[in-house]
Each structure stands twice: as structure tokens, then as C-alpha cells.
Amino acid sequence: MTVSLEQLRRCHVAVDLGAARTRVYVKGAGLVVDEPSCAAINTRTGALIAVGSFAERMTGRTPHYIRVVRPVSGGTVVDIEMAQRMLRHLLGEKLRRALRRKPRLRAAACTPHDADPLAQRATVETLVGLGARRVELVDTLIAAAVGCGLPVEQPTATMIMVCGAAATQVAVLSLGSVVTAERVPVGGEAVDHAVVQHLRLAHKLMLPSQAVRPLQIALHDSGLTPEGPSSTLIHGLDVATGLARSVQVDTAAVRNAVHAPLIAVPDVIGKVLRDCPPDLVADLTDRGIVMVGGSAVLPGLDQMLRDATGMPVAIAERPDLCAILGLGAMLEGKISPMVLDPTSE
């Protein structure tokens, strides 16, 4: 673990700045913010018009002088000033005033396992600009494992797969740290893009807005599994004429299009297992893989991984909130470190 549990217990607020959603946990109050990482700005005046879900609904529907931006990309803050403004509005004046009363406000934040020092510094500066005197950085893999109840501090292997919007991270954890980890740039956005491209190339159909999740529209309940309706009605715009058109889409073809970007995920799991010590791999035979993250609920993804790896695969109870709930558990002191009791001679 990048920081000690004692340091995290002194923190007052935890922040998970994700590419898709921003979540804030306040010690003693619980999860207070869970909104999309979006902000709408007036390019003429520089004024912030909307943040969160309201700003996300504006995507593709704004005049030319209003721009919808995402200050976080792949778990890394790419626009510090806009991220600070977005967080201020998401927290609200009442909560910001309560946090300012803390004599020395401490904050904790999730960072990707492979985040470079520049990306870590951007996260720190974002929270310092909101009034934090000290910022503790916690590996997203560790926080997510704690949030889904895995025995992170024990000398046993646990394998976790964080399925985010921009990337998927696979890691083996033991004794409170990452033994081996790999990252592949395949996430929910890549799957959505694959469906959009399939509809555009095969049916000359363009979906009306980026704000509408094309995966949910195209797959419905059939997901990546053969069960379900053989065809799905899709509404969109004709690429040639620009007029509204409805197309009956074969779900089998959509499944094949979705499988294409996901082929890399079993390969990454195999690489992590090859780099892992044999004793830990033996533990994983029974424990299997735990999936967390917003994209973990993609229908049929767990079964696809079972077939590809031959290992048990389980989805966490609240996969999208595991990272922030894990940070919150550390802040509240619910996680106890392993105590060594050496035998006396």
C-alpha cells in the first residue's frame, strides 16, 4: 500500500476522479457525490454552466459557444483548473464550508497503478486547490480490493480486475501491495465505440448522441451471450441522407463486434499469471478473479472470461463503487493491518 492505514485514518475526505464518474466520500457522512466527470462551459465568457449529469445530457445538443469538457481522462487529471471548478460545484457551498472548518484538511485520492509522477502531481494539485493541506495517494487496485471485501492485508493471493471506462487493469495482490499488474487500454468506451462503428459500417446508421450509451441500446438484455432476441431495433440517422431511420440489427453481429476489443483482456490475465510466483498462482485456482468497475456489469463478460481462462470469475456486489467505498473504509478505520506475533523461543 502506498501509504499507511494510520495516515489514511487522519484524512477527512476521499476522492475518486474517474474518466466516467467522480465520487467523493466524506468521513462520517459517507458517499456524498456520485456524478459524471463532465462540465459545460461558455467559451465566450468562461463561465461554468453545468456539471455532472446535467452537463452530460448536454453532449451533442449545445450551440457552438457552449462546450462540454471532461477534465479527467483515464483516471488522470488533464485540466487541473476545470477539475477544481467541477469539484467545487459538485460538493456545493454547504459541504465546502463544513470542510473548510477542519483545521488541517487532509484528503485521500485514488490513482491508477501505472500513474507517472506528473499524473500524481496533477491529482495532488487539484485537491490542494480545494483547500486540502495534505493529500494521500492510494493505488486504485488496493482501494477497489478493500471495497469489495478481499483480504488484501493477508499473505494470500487475490486477483482483481478493474474494468474502467478508458482502461482495464488486472493485478494480483498480497500483503497489502501489488505483486504484479498489467493494464490494457480497453474499457467501456472502447466497447461503445466498437458498436458505433459496426452500426455505421454495416448499416450506414449513426447514433444521435454520445450521451446515449450505444451498448445498452444495441444489446439490451442479450449482452455477449447467445440467449436473448435474435434482432434488435435501433433508431438513428442515415449516414447518406441525414434523415431519421430505424434498422433491425442482428444481435449476433453486434456480439462479434463487441468481442473484438475484448480479446486483449484474457491475454493480459495470462501475462499477469505468468509473472506471478507459483505459490500465489496456486491460491488463485480456487479464489479466481473478482471484477470491479463500471464496465464489469457488461452482460456476458464474466462468462467470456471463465471460458477463456478456466478460472472462477465473480462480480463484486457494487462494482462501480468499490474504489471509493474502499477508500472510505480506510478513512473510517474499518481496515486493520495484519499484526505479526512472533513466537518466543
Short mmCIF file of C-alpha atoms in Angstrom, two decimals:
data_model
loop_
_atom_site.label_atom_id
_atom_site.label_comp_id
_atom_site.label_asym_id
_atom_site.label_seq_id
_atom_site.Cartn_x
_atom_site.Cartn_y
_atom_site.Cartn_z
CA MET A 1 0.00 0.00 0.00
CA THR A 2 1.39 3.41 -0.96
CA VAL A 3 0.50 4.99 2.40
CA SER A 4 -0.06 3.57 5.86
CA LEU A 5 -3.52 2.97 7.28
CA GLU A 6 -2.68 5.31 10.16
CA GLN A 7 -2.12 8.17 7.71
CA LEU A 8 -5.41 7.43 5.94
CA ARG A 9 -7.33 7.45 9.23
CA ARG A 10 -6.30 11.09 9.64
CA CYS A 11 -7.90 12.06 6.32
CA HIS A 12 -11.29 13.80 6.27
CA VAL A 13 -12.36 13.29 2.65
CA ALA A 14 -11.70 10.76 -0.14
CA VAL A 15 -11.98 11.47 -3.86
CA ASP A 16 -12.13 9.08 -6.82
CA LEU A 17 -11.59 11.07 -10.02
CA GLY A 18 -12.58 8.65 -12.76
CA ALA A 19 -12.83 9.14 -16.51
CA ALA A 20 -16.57 8.40 -16.38
CA ARG A 21 -17.67 9.48 -12.88
CA THR A 22 -16.38 11.50 -9.94
CA ARG A 23 -17.12 10.26 -6.43
CA VAL A 24 -16.48 11.93 -3.08
CA TYR A 25 -16.62 10.27 0.34
CA VAL A 26 -16.68 12.41 3.50
CA LYS A 27 -15.64 10.85 6.79
CA GLY A 28 -18.70 10.42 9.00
CA ALA A 29 -21.14 11.32 6.21
CA GLY A 30 -20.47 8.59 3.63
CA LEU A 31 -20.71 8.93 -0.14
CA VAL A 32 -21.86 12.49 -0.90
CA VAL A 33 -21.05 12.89 -4.62
CA ASP A 34 -21.51 10.38 -7.45
CA GLU A 35 -21.78 12.30 -10.72
CA PRO A 36 -20.38 12.07 -14.28
CA SER A 37 -17.00 13.78 -14.75
CA CYS A 38 -18.43 16.40 -17.10
CA ALA A 39 -18.59 20.19 -17.18
CA ALA A 40 -20.28 22.55 -19.65
CA ILE A 41 -18.53 25.87 -20.18
CA ASN A 42 -19.41 29.05 -22.08
CA THR A 43 -16.43 29.69 -24.35
CA ARG A 44 -17.36 33.38 -24.75
CA THR A 45 -17.32 34.28 -21.07
CA GLY A 46 -15.54 31.31 -19.49
CA ALA A 47 -18.49 30.78 -17.16
CA LEU A 48 -19.32 27.30 -15.91
CA ILE A 49 -22.86 26.47 -16.96
CA ALA A 50 -23.42 22.95 -15.61
CA VAL A 51 -21.59 19.99 -14.12
CA GLY A 52 -22.32 16.30 -13.59
CA SER A 53 -25.32 14.56 -15.10
CA PHE A 54 -26.87 17.81 -16.38
CA ALA A 55 -23.69 18.63 -18.30
CA GLU A 56 -23.54 15.07 -19.67
CA ARG A 57 -27.06 15.40 -21.07
CA MET A 58 -25.88 18.48 -22.99
CA THR A 59 -23.35 16.46 -25.02
CA GLY A 60 -24.13 16.88 -28.73
CA ARG A 61 -27.02 19.27 -28.02
CA THR A 62 -25.27 22.61 -27.38
CA PRO A 63 -24.79 25.71 -29.54
CA HIS A 64 -21.30 26.45 -30.82
CA TYR A 65 -20.30 28.68 -27.89
CA ILE A 66 -21.04 26.04 -25.23
CA ARG A 67 -18.52 23.23 -24.91
CA VAL A 68 -18.84 20.06 -22.83
CA VAL A 69 -15.44 19.01 -21.46
CA ARG A 70 -14.11 16.10 -19.42
CA PRO A 71 -11.23 17.25 -17.19
CA VAL A 72 -10.32 13.64 -16.30
CA SER A 73 -9.12 11.09 -18.85
CA GLY A 74 -8.13 7.53 -17.99
CA GLY A 75 -8.05 8.25 -14.26
CA THR A 76 -5.64 11.19 -14.79
CA VAL A 77 -6.50 14.87 -14.39
CA VAL A 78 -5.76 16.57 -17.72
CA ASP A 79 -7.20 20.00 -16.83
CA ILE A 80 -6.47 20.94 -13.21
CA GLU A 81 -8.38 24.23 -13.18
CA MET A 82 -11.52 22.74 -14.73
CA ALA A 83 -11.35 19.73 -12.39
CA GLN A 84 -11.23 22.08 -9.40
CA ARG A 85 -14.19 24.10 -10.65
CA MET A 86 -16.15 20.91 -11.33
CA LEU A 87 -15.45 19.55 -7.84
CA ARG A 88 -16.43 22.85 -6.17
CA HIS A 89 -19.84 22.80 -7.83
CA LEU A 90 -20.39 19.10 -7.19
CA LEU A 91 -19.62 19.49 -3.48
CA GLY A 92 -21.84 22.52 -3.04
CA GLU A 93 -21.35 25.55 -0.82
CA LYS A 94 -22.67 23.93 2.37
CA LEU A 95 -20.30 20.95 2.23
CA ARG A 96 -17.32 23.11 1.21
CA ARG A 97 -17.95 25.37 4.19
CA ALA A 98 -18.04 22.35 6.51
CA LEU A 99 -14.75 21.05 5.12
CA ARG A 100 -13.09 24.47 5.46
CA ARG A 101 -13.74 24.34 9.20
CA LYS A 102 -11.25 21.49 9.51
CA PRO A 103 -8.03 22.95 10.96
CA ARG A 104 -5.78 20.90 8.69
CA LEU A 105 -7.88 19.32 5.95
CA ARG A 106 -6.44 16.02 4.72
CA ALA A 107 -7.64 14.27 1.60
CA ALA A 108 -7.10 10.85 0.02
CA ALA A 109 -7.37 10.13 -3.70
CA CYS A 110 -7.27 7.12 -6.00
CA THR A 111 -4.58 6.95 -8.68
CA PRO A 112 -4.02 4.29 -11.36
CA HIS A 113 -1.31 1.76 -10.63
CA ASP A 114 0.85 2.90 -13.54
CA ALA A 115 0.35 6.64 -12.99
CA ASP A 116 3.54 8.61 -13.58
CA PRO A 117 4.74 11.34 -11.17
CA LEU A 118 3.24 14.06 -13.37
CA ALA A 119 -0.22 12.46 -13.22
CA GLN A 120 0.08 12.03 -9.44
CA ARG A 121 1.10 15.66 -9.06
CA ALA A 122 -1.95 16.77 -11.10
CA THR A 123 -4.23 14.89 -8.69
CA VAL A 124 -2.50 16.41 -5.67
CA GLU A 125 -2.70 19.97 -7.06
CA THR A 126 -6.39 19.52 -7.85
CA LEU A 127 -7.21 18.71 -4.22
CA VAL A 128 -4.76 21.27 -2.80
CA GLY A 129 -6.60 23.91 -4.82
CA LEU A 130 -9.78 22.90 -2.97
CA GLY A 131 -8.18 23.58 0.43
CA ALA A 132 -6.51 20.28 1.31
CA ARG A 133 -3.30 20.78 3.32
CA ARG A 134 -2.12 17.23 2.67
CA VAL A 135 -3.11 14.66 0.02
CA GLU A 136 -2.51 10.90 0.36
CA LEU A 137 -2.48 8.85 -2.84
CA VAL A 138 -3.82 5.28 -2.82
CA ASP A 139 -3.50 2.76 -5.63
CA THR A 140 -6.89 2.19 -7.27
CA LEU A 141 -6.28 -1.56 -7.27
CA ILE A 142 -5.78 -1.61 -3.49
CA ALA A 143 -8.78 0.63 -2.81
CA ALA A 144 -11.06 -1.43 -5.07
CA ALA A 145 -9.92 -4.68 -3.45
CA VAL A 146 -10.67 -3.30 0.01
CA GLY A 147 -14.06 -2.02 -1.18
CA CYS A 148 -15.19 -5.44 -2.41
CA GLY A 149 -14.09 -7.21 0.79
CA LEU A 150 -10.96 -9.02 -0.38
CA PRO A 151 -8.38 -9.93 2.32
CA VAL A 152 -5.79 -7.51 0.99
CA GLU A 153 -3.62 -7.46 4.13
CA GLN A 154 -3.32 -11.26 4.38
CA PRO A 155 -0.46 -13.36 2.91
CA THR A 156 -2.77 -14.95 0.34
CA ALA A 157 -3.18 -14.13 -3.32
CA THR A 158 -6.21 -12.21 -4.56
CA MET A 159 -6.74 -11.34 -8.22
CA ILE A 160 -8.74 -8.27 -9.13
CA MET A 161 -9.75 -6.80 -12.46
CA VAL A 162 -10.74 -3.14 -12.53
CA CYS A 163 -12.88 -2.50 -15.62
CA GLY A 164 -12.91 1.24 -16.15
CA ALA A 165 -14.20 3.49 -18.90
CA ALA A 166 -10.82 4.03 -20.57
CA ALA A 167 -8.75 1.00 -19.49
CA THR A 168 -8.81 -2.36 -17.74
CA GLN A 169 -6.29 -3.19 -15.00
CA VAL A 170 -5.54 -6.74 -13.83
CA ALA A 171 -3.45 -7.39 -10.72
CA VAL A 172 -2.51 -9.96 -8.12
CA LEU A 173 -2.41 -8.60 -4.56
CA SER A 174 -0.81 -9.98 -1.41
CA LEU A 175 0.22 -8.50 1.95
CA GLY A 176 -1.34 -5.13 1.18
CA SER A 177 0.58 -4.46 -2.03
CA VAL A 178 0.54 -5.25 -5.73
CA VAL A 179 2.63 -8.30 -6.66
CA THR A 180 2.17 -7.95 -10.42
CA ALA A 181 -0.16 -5.86 -12.54
CA GLU A 182 -0.90 -5.13 -16.18
CA ARG A 183 -3.02 -2.53 -17.94
CA VAL A 184 -4.74 -2.71 -21.32
CA PRO A 185 -6.39 0.35 -22.95
CA VAL A 186 -9.74 -1.41 -23.36
CA GLY A 187 -12.76 -0.28 -21.38
CA GLY A 188 -16.38 0.70 -21.66
CA GLU A 189 -15.60 3.48 -24.13
CA ALA A 190 -13.82 1.06 -26.49
CA VAL A 191 -16.80 -1.32 -26.41
CA ASP A 192 -19.22 1.53 -27.11
CA HIS A 193 -17.02 2.71 -29.98
CA ALA A 194 -17.00 -0.81 -31.46
CA VAL A 195 -20.80 -0.90 -31.51
CA VAL A 196 -21.00 2.59 -33.06
CA GLN A 197 -18.53 1.62 -35.78
CA HIS A 198 -20.42 -1.60 -36.51
CA LEU A 199 -23.70 0.26 -36.97
CA ARG A 200 -22.02 2.86 -39.15
CA LEU A 201 -20.21 0.40 -41.44
CA ALA A 202 -22.75 -2.41 -41.64
CA HIS A 203 -26.00 -0.42 -41.62
CA LYS A 204 -24.92 3.14 -42.56
CA LEU A 205 -26.52 4.29 -39.31
CA MET A 206 -25.22 6.97 -36.99
CA LEU A 207 -26.40 7.17 -33.39
CA PRO A 208 -27.79 10.58 -32.42
CA SER A 209 -25.59 11.50 -29.43
CA GLN A 210 -22.57 10.45 -27.45
CA ALA A 211 -24.62 10.92 -24.29
CA VAL A 212 -26.71 7.83 -25.20
CA ARG A 213 -24.86 4.65 -24.29
CA PRO A 214 -24.93 2.75 -27.59
CA LEU A 215 -24.04 -0.50 -25.92
CA GLN A 216 -27.21 -0.51 -23.83
CA ILE A 217 -29.32 0.41 -26.86
CA ALA A 218 -27.83 -2.27 -29.10
CA LEU A 219 -27.51 -5.20 -26.72
CA HIS A 220 -30.41 -4.78 -24.30
CA ASP A 221 -30.65 -8.00 -22.27
CA SER A 222 -28.85 -10.29 -24.71
CA GLY A 223 -25.37 -8.98 -23.90
CA LEU A 224 -22.41 -11.07 -25.00
CA THR A 225 -24.33 -14.32 -24.61
CA PRO A 226 -26.34 -16.12 -27.33
CA GLU A 227 -29.51 -16.00 -25.20
CA GLY A 228 -31.98 -13.26 -25.92
CA PRO A 229 -33.68 -11.82 -29.01
CA SER A 230 -32.03 -12.54 -32.35
CA SER A 231 -32.53 -8.97 -33.56
CA THR A 232 -32.86 -5.50 -32.04
CA LEU A 233 -34.49 -2.35 -33.40
CA ILE A 234 -32.09 0.60 -33.48
CA HIS A 235 -33.05 4.23 -34.17
CA GLY A 236 -30.53 6.65 -35.61
CA LEU A 237 -29.58 8.89 -38.52
CA ASP A 238 -28.87 7.68 -42.03
CA VAL A 239 -25.24 8.47 -42.90
CA ALA A 240 -26.06 9.30 -46.53
CA THR A 241 -29.27 11.32 -46.20
CA GLY A 242 -29.02 12.59 -42.61
CA LEU A 243 -32.65 11.59 -42.02
CA ALA A 244 -34.00 9.53 -39.15
CA ARG A 245 -34.07 5.80 -39.85
CA SER A 246 -34.74 2.59 -37.93
CA VAL A 247 -32.83 -0.61 -38.61
CA GLN A 248 -33.37 -4.18 -37.42
CA VAL A 249 -29.88 -5.20 -36.26
CA ASP A 250 -28.70 -8.79 -35.85
CA THR A 251 -27.52 -9.15 -32.23
CA ALA A 252 -25.09 -11.93 -33.21
CA ALA A 253 -23.20 -9.46 -35.39
CA VAL A 254 -23.21 -6.94 -32.56
CA ARG A 255 -21.77 -9.58 -30.22
CA ASN A 256 -18.95 -10.24 -32.68
CA ALA A 257 -18.23 -6.50 -32.89
CA VAL A 258 -18.11 -6.23 -29.09
CA HIS A 259 -15.81 -9.26 -28.77
CA ALA A 260 -13.15 -7.63 -30.96
CA PRO A 261 -11.80 -5.09 -28.43
CA LEU A 262 -12.23 -7.54 -25.53
CA ILE A 263 -9.86 -10.16 -26.99
CA ALA A 264 -6.92 -8.43 -25.31
CA VAL A 265 -8.33 -8.89 -21.77
CA PRO A 266 -7.75 -12.70 -21.45
CA ASP A 267 -4.24 -12.19 -22.85
CA VAL A 268 -3.47 -9.68 -20.10
CA ILE A 269 -4.78 -12.09 -17.46
CA GLY A 270 -2.45 -14.78 -18.81
CA LYS A 271 0.52 -12.40 -18.70
CA VAL A 272 -0.21 -11.47 -15.07
CA LEU A 273 -0.38 -15.16 -14.10
CA ARG A 274 2.90 -15.91 -15.89
CA ASP A 275 4.66 -13.10 -13.99
CA CYS A 276 3.18 -14.19 -10.64
CA PRO A 277 5.06 -16.53 -8.23
CA PRO A 278 3.82 -20.17 -8.39
CA ASP A 279 2.69 -20.22 -4.74
CA LEU A 280 0.33 -17.31 -5.35
CA VAL A 281 -0.99 -18.81 -8.58
CA ALA A 282 -1.96 -21.93 -6.59
CA ASP A 283 -4.09 -19.74 -4.30
CA LEU A 284 -5.87 -18.23 -7.29
CA THR A 285 -7.04 -21.61 -8.59
CA ASP A 286 -9.88 -21.65 -6.04
CA ARG A 287 -10.30 -17.91 -5.43
CA GLY A 288 -10.42 -16.89 -9.09
CA ILE A 289 -10.90 -13.33 -10.33
CA VAL A 290 -13.05 -10.59 -8.83
CA MET A 291 -14.33 -7.97 -11.30
CA VAL A 292 -14.96 -4.38 -10.23
CA GLY A 293 -15.58 -1.13 -12.07
CA GLY A 294 -18.45 0.30 -14.07
CA SER A 295 -17.79 -1.90 -17.12
CA ALA A 296 -17.75 -5.12 -15.06
CA VAL A 297 -21.53 -5.38 -15.41
CA LEU A 298 -21.31 -5.76 -19.17
CA PRO A 299 -23.64 -8.75 -19.78
CA GLY A 300 -21.74 -11.94 -20.51
CA LEU A 301 -18.24 -10.56 -19.90
CA ASP A 302 -17.72 -12.73 -16.81
CA GLN A 303 -18.75 -15.88 -18.68
CA MET A 304 -16.43 -15.00 -21.55
CA LEU A 305 -13.51 -14.76 -19.11
CA ARG A 306 -14.46 -18.09 -17.49
CA ASP A 307 -14.38 -19.79 -20.87
CA ALA A 308 -11.09 -18.15 -21.85
CA THR A 309 -9.17 -18.67 -18.59
CA GLY A 310 -10.85 -21.67 -16.94
CA MET A 311 -10.83 -19.78 -13.63
CA PRO A 312 -13.76 -18.80 -11.40
CA VAL A 313 -14.90 -15.23 -12.12
CA ALA A 314 -17.14 -13.21 -9.80
CA ILE A 315 -18.53 -9.67 -10.00
CA ALA A 316 -18.40 -7.53 -6.84
CA GLU A 317 -21.67 -6.59 -5.18
CA ARG A 318 -21.38 -2.89 -6.08
CA PRO A 319 -18.64 -2.93 -8.70
CA ASP A 320 -18.82 0.73 -9.70
CA LEU A 321 -18.40 1.97 -6.09
CA CYS A 322 -15.74 -0.42 -4.84
CA ALA A 323 -12.81 2.02 -5.12
CA ILE A 324 -14.45 4.91 -3.27
CA LEU A 325 -16.03 2.63 -0.65
CA GLY A 326 -12.63 1.03 -0.07
CA LEU A 327 -11.09 4.47 0.50
CA GLY A 328 -13.96 5.33 2.81
CA ALA A 329 -13.40 2.15 4.84
CA MET A 330 -9.75 3.12 5.29
CA LEU A 331 -10.73 6.62 6.41
CA GLU A 332 -13.23 5.26 8.91
CA GLY A 333 -10.65 2.85 10.37
CA LYS A 334 -12.58 -0.29 9.39
CA ILE A 335 -9.48 -1.96 7.92
CA SER A 336 -6.96 -3.36 10.38
CA PRO A 337 -3.38 -4.14 9.36
CA MET A 338 -2.01 -7.63 9.86
CA VAL A 339 -0.35 -7.91 13.27
CA LEU A 340 2.74 -10.08 13.43
CA ASP A 341 3.08 -12.15 16.59
CA PRO A 342 6.50 -13.80 16.51
CA THR A 343 6.80 -16.97 18.54
CA SER A 344 9.06 -16.74 21.54
CA GLU A 345 11.94 -19.19 21.76
#
